[in-house]
């Protein structure tokens, strides 16, 4: 199952001394992911995905947020490879790995 969407790169404020960045998976896609992944989530409700931004592909997990959407972490190597900064809107593709 693959999803493609545009999303803004945002900072997780719980880590004040480190820059942890994420994009939010849209509500409609998050609802569909939640429905098809029932009982398959790992720790913290995470789901394994393959993600693509620009020419960079990597494996990571998405995590459920309190607002019913999932958050996709965008690691430093991806930000550097794609010249991304906080607030940039990026086109993201994710594919669920274990479903």
CSV table of C-alpha atoms in Angstrom, one decimal:
chain,number,residue,atom,x,y,z
A,1,UNK,CA,0.0,0.0,0.0
A,2,UNK,CA,1.5,3.3,-1.2
A,3,UNK,CA,0.6,6.9,-0.4
A,4,UNK,CA,1.9,10.1,-1.9
A,5,UNK,CA,1.3,13.6,-0.4
A,6,UNK,CA,2.7,17.0,0.1
A,7,UNK,CA,3.5,18.0,3.7
A,8,UNK,CA,5.4,20.6,5.6
A,9,UNK,CA,8.6,19.7,7.5
A,10,UNK,CA,8.2,20.4,11.2
A,11,UNK,CA,10.2,20.2,14.4
A,12,UNK,CA,9.4,17.9,17.3
A,13,UNK,CA,9.7,20.3,20.3
A,14,UNK,CA,10.1,17.6,22.9
A,15,UNK,CA,13.8,17.4,21.9
A,16,UNK,CA,15.0,21.0,22.6
A,17,UNK,CA,18.8,20.3,22.1
A,18,UNK,CA,18.4,18.2,19.0
A,19,UNK,CA,16.7,18.8,15.7
A,20,UNK,CA,14.2,16.0,15.1
A,21,UNK,CA,12.0,16.7,12.1
A,22,UNK,CA,8.9,15.1,10.8
A,23,UNK,CA,6.1,15.4,8.2
A,24,UNK,CA,2.5,14.6,9.0
A,25,UNK,CA,0.7,12.0,7.0
A,26,UNK,CA,-2.7,13.5,5.9
A,27,UNK,CA,-5.8,12.5,7.9
A,28,UNK,CA,-7.4,10.5,5.1
A,29,UNK,CA,-4.3,8.4,4.5
A,30,UNK,CA,-3.7,8.0,8.2
A,31,UNK,CA,-7.3,6.7,8.7
A,32,UNK,CA,-6.8,4.2,5.8
A,33,UNK,CA,-3.4,3.1,7.3
A,34,UNK,CA,-4.9,2.6,10.7
A,35,UNK,CA,-7.7,0.5,9.2
A,36,UNK,CA,-5.5,-1.9,7.2
A,37,UNK,CA,-2.8,-2.2,9.9
A,38,UNK,CA,-5.1,-3.3,12.8
A,39,UNK,CA,-3.1,-5.5,15.1
A,40,UNK,CA,0.2,-5.1,13.1
A,41,UNK,CA,1.7,-2.1,14.9
A,42,UNK,CA,5.0,-2.4,16.7
A,43,UNK,CA,6.3,-0.4,19.7
A,44,UNK,CA,4.5,2.9,20.3
A,45,UNK,CA,2.0,2.0,17.6
A,46,UNK,CA,4.7,2.3,14.9
A,47,UNK,CA,4.5,0.8,11.4
A,48,UNK,CA,7.5,0.2,9.1
A,49,UNK,CA,7.6,2.1,5.9
A,50,UNK,CA,9.8,2.8,2.9
A,51,UNK,CA,9.8,6.5,2.3
A,52,UNK,CA,10.9,8.7,-0.6
A,53,UNK,CA,11.5,12.4,-0.8
A,54,UNK,CA,13.1,13.6,-4.0
A,55,UNK,CA,15.8,11.2,-5.0
A,56,UNK,CA,16.3,9.8,-1.5
A,57,UNK,CA,14.7,6.5,-0.4
A,58,UNK,CA,15.0,5.1,3.2
A,59,UNK,CA,13.4,2.7,5.6
A,60,UNK,CA,11.9,4.0,8.9
A,61,UNK,CA,8.7,3.9,10.8
A,62,UNK,CA,5.6,6.1,11.1
A,63,UNK,CA,4.2,6.9,14.5
A,64,UNK,CA,0.7,7.7,15.6
A,65,UNK,CA,0.1,11.2,16.9
A,66,UNK,CA,-2.5,12.4,19.3
A,67,UNK,CA,-4.5,14.0,16.5
A,68,UNK,CA,-5.3,10.8,14.6
A,69,UNK,CA,-2.5,11.2,12.0
A,70,UNK,CA,0.8,9.5,11.7
A,71,UNK,CA,4.2,11.3,11.8
A,72,UNK,CA,7.1,10.3,9.5
A,73,UNK,CA,10.5,11.2,10.8
A,74,UNK,CA,12.8,12.8,8.3
A,75,UNK,CA,16.4,12.2,9.4
A,76,UNK,CA,19.3,14.6,9.0
A,77,UNK,CA,20.9,12.7,6.1
A,78,UNK,CA,17.7,13.0,4.1
A,79,UNK,CA,17.4,16.7,4.9
A,80,UNK,CA,21.0,17.3,3.8
A,81,UNK,CA,20.7,15.2,0.6
A,82,UNK,CA,17.5,17.1,-0.4
A,83,UNK,CA,18.6,20.5,0.9
A,84,UNK,CA,15.5,20.7,3.2
A,85,UNK,CA,14.8,23.2,6.0
A,86,UNK,CA,12.1,23.5,8.6
A,87,UNK,CA,8.9,24.7,7.0
A,88,UNK,CA,9.7,23.4,3.5
A,89,UNK,CA,6.8,21.6,1.8
A,90,UNK,CA,7.9,18.4,0.3
A,91,UNK,CA,6.4,15.6,-1.8
A,92,UNK,CA,6.5,12.4,0.2
A,93,UNK,CA,5.8,8.8,-0.8
A,94,UNK,CA,5.4,6.1,1.8
A,95,UNK,CA,4.8,2.4,1.3
A,96,UNK,CA,3.8,0.1,4.2
A,97,UNK,CA,6.5,-2.6,4.4
A,98,UNK,CA,4.7,-5.3,6.4
A,99,UNK,CA,1.2,-5.1,5.0
